[in-house]
mmCIF file of C-alpha atoms and ligand atoms in Angstrom:
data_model
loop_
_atom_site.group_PDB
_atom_site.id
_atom_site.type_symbol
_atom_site.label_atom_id
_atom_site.label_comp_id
_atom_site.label_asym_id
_atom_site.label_seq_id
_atom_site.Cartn_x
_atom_site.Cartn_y
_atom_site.Cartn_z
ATOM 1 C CA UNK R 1 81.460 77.915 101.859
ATOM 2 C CA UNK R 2 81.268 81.574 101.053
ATOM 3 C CA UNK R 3 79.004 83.619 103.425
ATOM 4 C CA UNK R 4 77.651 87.528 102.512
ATOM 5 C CA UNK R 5 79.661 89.979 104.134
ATOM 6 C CA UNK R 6 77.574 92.972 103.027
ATOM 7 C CA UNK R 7 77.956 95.398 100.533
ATOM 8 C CA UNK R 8 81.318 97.183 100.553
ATOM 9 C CA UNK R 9 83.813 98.980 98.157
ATOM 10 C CA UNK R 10 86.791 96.336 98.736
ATOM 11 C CA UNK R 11 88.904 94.871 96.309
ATOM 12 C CA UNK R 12 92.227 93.038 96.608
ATOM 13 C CA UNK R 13 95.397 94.677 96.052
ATOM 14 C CA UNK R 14 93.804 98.034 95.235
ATOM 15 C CA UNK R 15 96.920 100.266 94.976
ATOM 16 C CA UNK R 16 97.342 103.256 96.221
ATOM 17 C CA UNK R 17 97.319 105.480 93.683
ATOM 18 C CA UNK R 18 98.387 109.568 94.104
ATOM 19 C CA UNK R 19 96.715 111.701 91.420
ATOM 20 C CA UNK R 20 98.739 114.668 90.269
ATOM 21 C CA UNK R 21 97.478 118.089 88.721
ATOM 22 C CA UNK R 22 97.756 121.871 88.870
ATOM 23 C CA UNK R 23 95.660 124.484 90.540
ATOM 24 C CA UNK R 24 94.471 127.774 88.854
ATOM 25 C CA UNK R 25 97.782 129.298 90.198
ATOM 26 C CA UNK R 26 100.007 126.662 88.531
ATOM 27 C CA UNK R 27 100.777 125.011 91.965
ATOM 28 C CA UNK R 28 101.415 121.481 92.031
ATOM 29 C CA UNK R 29 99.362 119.354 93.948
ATOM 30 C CA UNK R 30 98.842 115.849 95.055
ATOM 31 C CA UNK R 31 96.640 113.590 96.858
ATOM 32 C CA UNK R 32 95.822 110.066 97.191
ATOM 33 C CA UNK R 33 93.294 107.655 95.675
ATOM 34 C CA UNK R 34 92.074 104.307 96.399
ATOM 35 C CA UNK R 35 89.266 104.532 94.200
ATOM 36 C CA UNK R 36 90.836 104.105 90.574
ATOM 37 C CA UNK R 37 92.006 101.596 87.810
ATOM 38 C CA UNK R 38 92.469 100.709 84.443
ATOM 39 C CA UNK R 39 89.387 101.389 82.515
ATOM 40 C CA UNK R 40 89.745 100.506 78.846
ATOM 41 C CA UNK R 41 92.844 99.431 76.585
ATOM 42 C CA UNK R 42 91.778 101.235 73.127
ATOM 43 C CA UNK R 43 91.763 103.733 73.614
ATOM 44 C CA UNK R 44 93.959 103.169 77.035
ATOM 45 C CA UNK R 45 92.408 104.647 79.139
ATOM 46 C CA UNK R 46 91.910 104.827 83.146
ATOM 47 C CA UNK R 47 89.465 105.548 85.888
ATOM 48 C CA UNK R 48 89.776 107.490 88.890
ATOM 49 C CA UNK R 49 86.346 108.085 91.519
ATOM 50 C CA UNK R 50 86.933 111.942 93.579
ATOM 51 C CA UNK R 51 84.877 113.428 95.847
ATOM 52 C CA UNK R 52 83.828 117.392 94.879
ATOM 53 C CA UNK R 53 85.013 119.173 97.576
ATOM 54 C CA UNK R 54 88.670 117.789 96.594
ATOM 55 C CA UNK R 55 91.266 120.441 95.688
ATOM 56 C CA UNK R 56 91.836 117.853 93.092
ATOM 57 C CA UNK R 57 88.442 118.017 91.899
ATOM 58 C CA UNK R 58 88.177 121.501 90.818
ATOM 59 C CA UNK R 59 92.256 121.445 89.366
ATOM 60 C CA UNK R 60 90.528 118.379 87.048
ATOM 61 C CA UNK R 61 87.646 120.134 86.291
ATOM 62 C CA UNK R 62 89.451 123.223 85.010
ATOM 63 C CA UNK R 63 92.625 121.414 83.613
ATOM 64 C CA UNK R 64 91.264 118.598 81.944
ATOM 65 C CA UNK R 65 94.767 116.570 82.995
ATOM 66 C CA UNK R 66 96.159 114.188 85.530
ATOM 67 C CA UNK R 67 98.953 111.869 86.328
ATOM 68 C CA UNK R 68 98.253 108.611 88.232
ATOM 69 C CA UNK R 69 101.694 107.900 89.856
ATOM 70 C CA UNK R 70 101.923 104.328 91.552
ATOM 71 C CA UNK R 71 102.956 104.837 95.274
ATOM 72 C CA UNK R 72 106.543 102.354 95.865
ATOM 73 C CA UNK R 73 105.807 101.211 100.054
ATOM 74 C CA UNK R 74 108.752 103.210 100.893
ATOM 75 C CA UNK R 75 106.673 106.158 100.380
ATOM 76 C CA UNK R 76 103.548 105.278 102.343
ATOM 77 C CA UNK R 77 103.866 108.095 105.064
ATOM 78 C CA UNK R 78 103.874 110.593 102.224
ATOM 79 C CA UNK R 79 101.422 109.122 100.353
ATOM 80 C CA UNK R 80 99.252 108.829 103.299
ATOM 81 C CA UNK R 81 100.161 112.569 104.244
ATOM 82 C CA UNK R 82 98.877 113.563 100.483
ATOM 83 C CA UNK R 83 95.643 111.702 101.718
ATOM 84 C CA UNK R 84 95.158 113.832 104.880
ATOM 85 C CA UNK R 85 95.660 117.535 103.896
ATOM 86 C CA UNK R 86 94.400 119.340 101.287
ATOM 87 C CA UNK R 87 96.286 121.375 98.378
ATOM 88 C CA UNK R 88 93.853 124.074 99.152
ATOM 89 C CA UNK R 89 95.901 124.646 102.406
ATOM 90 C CA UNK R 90 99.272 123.182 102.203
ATOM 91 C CA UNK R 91 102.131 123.046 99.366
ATOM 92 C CA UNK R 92 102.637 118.800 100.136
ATOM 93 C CA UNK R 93 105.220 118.868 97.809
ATOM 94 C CA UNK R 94 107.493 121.400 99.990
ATOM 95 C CA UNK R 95 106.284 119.284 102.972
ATOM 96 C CA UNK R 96 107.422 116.103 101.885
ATOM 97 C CA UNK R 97 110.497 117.159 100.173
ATOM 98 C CA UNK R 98 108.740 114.993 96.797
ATOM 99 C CA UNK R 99 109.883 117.079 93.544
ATOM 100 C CA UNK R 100 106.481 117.598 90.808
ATOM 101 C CA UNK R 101 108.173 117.266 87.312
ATOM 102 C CA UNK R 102 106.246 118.796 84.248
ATOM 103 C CA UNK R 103 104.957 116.229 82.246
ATOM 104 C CA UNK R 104 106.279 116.862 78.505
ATOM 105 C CA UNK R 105 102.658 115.848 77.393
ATOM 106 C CA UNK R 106 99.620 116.871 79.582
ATOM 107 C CA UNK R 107 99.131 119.863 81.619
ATOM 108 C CA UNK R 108 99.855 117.978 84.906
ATOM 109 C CA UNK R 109 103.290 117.086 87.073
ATOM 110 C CA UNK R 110 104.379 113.643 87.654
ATOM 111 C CA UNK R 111 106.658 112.905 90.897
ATOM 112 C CA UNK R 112 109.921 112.253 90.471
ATOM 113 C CA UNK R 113 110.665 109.765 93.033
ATOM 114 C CA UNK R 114 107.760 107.363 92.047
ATOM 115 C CA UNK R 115 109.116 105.153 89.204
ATOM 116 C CA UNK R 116 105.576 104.989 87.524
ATOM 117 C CA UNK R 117 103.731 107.684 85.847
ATOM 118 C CA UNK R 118 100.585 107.172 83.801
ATOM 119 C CA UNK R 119 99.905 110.589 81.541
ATOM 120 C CA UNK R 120 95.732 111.711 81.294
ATOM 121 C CA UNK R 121 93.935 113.486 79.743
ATOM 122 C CA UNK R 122 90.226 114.028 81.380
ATOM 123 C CA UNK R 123 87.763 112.354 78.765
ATOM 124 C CA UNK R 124 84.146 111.925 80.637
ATOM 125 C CA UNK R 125 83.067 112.455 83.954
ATOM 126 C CA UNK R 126 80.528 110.464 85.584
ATOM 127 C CA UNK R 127 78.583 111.742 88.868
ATOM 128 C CA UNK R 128 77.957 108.140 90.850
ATOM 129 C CA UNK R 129 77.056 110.272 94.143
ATOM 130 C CA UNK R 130 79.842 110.547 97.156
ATOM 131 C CA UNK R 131 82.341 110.428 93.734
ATOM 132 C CA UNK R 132 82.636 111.256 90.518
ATOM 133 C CA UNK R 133 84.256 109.214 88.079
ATOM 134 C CA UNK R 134 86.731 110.798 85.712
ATOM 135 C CA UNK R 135 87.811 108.859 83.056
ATOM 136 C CA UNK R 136 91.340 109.607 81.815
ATOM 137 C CA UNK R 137 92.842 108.837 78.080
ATOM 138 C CA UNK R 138 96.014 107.808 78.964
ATOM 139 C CA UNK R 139 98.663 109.592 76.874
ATOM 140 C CA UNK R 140 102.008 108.197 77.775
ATOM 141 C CA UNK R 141 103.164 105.799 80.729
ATOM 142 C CA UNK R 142 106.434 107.038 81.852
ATOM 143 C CA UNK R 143 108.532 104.495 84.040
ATOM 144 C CA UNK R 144 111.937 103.251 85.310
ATOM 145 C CA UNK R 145 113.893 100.557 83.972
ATOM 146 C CA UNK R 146 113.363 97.936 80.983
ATOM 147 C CA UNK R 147 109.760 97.682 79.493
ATOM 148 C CA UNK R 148 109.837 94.273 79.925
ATOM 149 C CA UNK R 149 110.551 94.070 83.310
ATOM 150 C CA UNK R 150 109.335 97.069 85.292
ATOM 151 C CA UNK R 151 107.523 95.322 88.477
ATOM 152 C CA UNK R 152 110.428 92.841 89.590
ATOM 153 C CA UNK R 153 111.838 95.511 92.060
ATOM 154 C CA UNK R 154 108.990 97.670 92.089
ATOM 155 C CA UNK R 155 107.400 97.149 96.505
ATOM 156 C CA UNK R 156 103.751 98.557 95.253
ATOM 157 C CA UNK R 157 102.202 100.093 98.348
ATOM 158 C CA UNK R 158 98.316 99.156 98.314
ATOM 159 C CA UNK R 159 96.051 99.922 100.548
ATOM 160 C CA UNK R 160 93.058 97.513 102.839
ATOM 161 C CA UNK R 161 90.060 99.744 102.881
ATOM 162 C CA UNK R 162 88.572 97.010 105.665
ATOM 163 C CA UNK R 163 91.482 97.139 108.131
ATOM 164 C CA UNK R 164 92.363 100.852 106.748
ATOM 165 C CA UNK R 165 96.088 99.805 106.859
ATOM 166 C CA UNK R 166 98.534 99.903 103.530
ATOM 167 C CA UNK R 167 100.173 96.572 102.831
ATOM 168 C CA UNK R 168 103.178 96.098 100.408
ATOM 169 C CA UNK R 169 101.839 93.003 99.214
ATOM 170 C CA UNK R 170 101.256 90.477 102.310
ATOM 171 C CA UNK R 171 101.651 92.310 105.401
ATOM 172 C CA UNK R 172 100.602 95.479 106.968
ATOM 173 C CA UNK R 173 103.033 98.269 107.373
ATOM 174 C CA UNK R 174 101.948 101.683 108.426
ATOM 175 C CA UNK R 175 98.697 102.935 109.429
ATOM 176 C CA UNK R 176 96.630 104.975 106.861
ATOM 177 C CA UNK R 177 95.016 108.228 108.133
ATOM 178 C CA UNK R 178 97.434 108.110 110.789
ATOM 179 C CA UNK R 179 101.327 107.832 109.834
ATOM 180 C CA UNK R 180 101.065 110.796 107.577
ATOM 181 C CA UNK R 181 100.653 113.405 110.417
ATOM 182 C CA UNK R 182 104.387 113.837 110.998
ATOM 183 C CA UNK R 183 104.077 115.996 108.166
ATOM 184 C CA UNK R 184 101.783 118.242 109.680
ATOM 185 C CA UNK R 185 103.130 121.217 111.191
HETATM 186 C C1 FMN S 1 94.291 105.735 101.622
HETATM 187 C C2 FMN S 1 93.448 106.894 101.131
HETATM 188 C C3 FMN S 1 92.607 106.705 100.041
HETATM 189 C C4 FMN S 1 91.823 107.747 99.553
HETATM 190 N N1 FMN S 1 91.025 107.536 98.460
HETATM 191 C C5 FMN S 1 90.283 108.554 97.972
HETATM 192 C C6 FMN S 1 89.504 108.371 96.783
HETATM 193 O O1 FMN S 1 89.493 107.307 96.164
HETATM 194 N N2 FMN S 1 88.761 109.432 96.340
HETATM 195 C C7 FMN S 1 88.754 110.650 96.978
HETATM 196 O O2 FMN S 1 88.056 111.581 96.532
HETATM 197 N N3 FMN S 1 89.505 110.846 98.108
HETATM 198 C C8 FMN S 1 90.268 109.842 98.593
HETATM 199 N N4 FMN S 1 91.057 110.035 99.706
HETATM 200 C C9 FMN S 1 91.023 111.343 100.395
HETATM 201 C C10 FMN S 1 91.877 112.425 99.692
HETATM 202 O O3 FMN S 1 93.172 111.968 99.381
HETATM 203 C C11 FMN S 1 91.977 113.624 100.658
HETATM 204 O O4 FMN S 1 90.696 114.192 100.834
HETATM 205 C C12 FMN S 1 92.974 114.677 100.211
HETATM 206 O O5 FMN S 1 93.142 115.593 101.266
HETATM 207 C C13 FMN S 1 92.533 115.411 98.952
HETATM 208 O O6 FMN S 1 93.521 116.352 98.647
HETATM 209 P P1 FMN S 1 93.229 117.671 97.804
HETATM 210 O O7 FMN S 1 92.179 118.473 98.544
HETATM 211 O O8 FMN S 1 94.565 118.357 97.773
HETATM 212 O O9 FMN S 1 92.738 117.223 96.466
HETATM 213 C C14 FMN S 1 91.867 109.020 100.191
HETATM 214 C C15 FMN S 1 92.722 109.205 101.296
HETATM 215 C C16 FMN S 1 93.510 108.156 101.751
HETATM 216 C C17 FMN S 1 94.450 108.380 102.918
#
């Protein structure tokens, strides 16, 4: 028998996505969603919920573009680091050694090292309150290995907004908020 928990903004495996995008300068920035998913498939299109006082904010505001790169577990310090600092301060792609690559089709960078890159362009924006929702068209999907069978050896790191800890499917393994600070100086 099911019993009410309460309201909450929990849903299971949310990934842990890490949104990609320029500033004014042209630096390459980073940072880390839970908030975010697939929105529509014609057009394709995705969501992605950010707070205004985000670095990320204003770079989608003013560049209408973003890449939504899928975080492999290996990577969950850094992503978690991306989630802690702000591009406003920090260059977190010199920090964590991750190398931005220009996408070939929207005015964003992709990361390398992550073997799943969804292309946007920014579409409509919603104001919901705490976030706003941006809603992406998604341009191109770039991504490692055969079409067919991209997730087989593909650890997705996803994150428990209840327990605040980042599972690879099953178990905990690394504390979010938390296991990114070795990256701060
Ligand atoms: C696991 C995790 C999930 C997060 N999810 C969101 C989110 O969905 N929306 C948001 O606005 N910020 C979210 N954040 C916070 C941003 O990543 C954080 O404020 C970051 O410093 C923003 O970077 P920026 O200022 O360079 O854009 C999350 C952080 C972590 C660690």
């Amino acid at each position: 028998m099911k019993k009410s928990i309460g309201v909450k903004s929990l849903i299971y495996p949310n990934p842990v996505l890490v949104v990609c995008t320029y500033d004014a300068a042209g630096k390459a920035n980073a940072a880390t969603l839970a908030w975010g998913g697939i929105a529509s498939s014609g057009p394709a299109a995705l969501s992605i919920a950010v707070q205004p006082p985000r670095y990320t904010y204003a770079a989608l505001m003013s560049r209408k573009a973003f890449t939504v790169n899928l975080t492999p577990a290996k990577y969950a310090a850094e992503a978690d680091y991306f989630g802690l600092v702000s591009g406003r301060d920090v260059d977190k792609f010199a920090a964590t050694g991750l190398t931005p690559v220009k996408s070939d089709l929207v005015d964003a960078p992709l990361i390398a090292e992550f073997p799943y890159s969804l292309e946007c362009v920014v579409k409509h924006t919603l104001d919901l309150g705490m976030h706003t929702l941006f809603i992406g068209e998604i341009k191109d999907v770039k991504a490692e290995g055969e079409a067919s069978d991209i997730w087989s050896d593909f650890e997705l790191l996803t994150f428990d907004a209840g327990s605040r800890e980042y599972r690879a499917p099953g178990k905990a393994i690394a504390k979010a908020f938390e296991s990114g600070k070795k990256f701060i100086a």
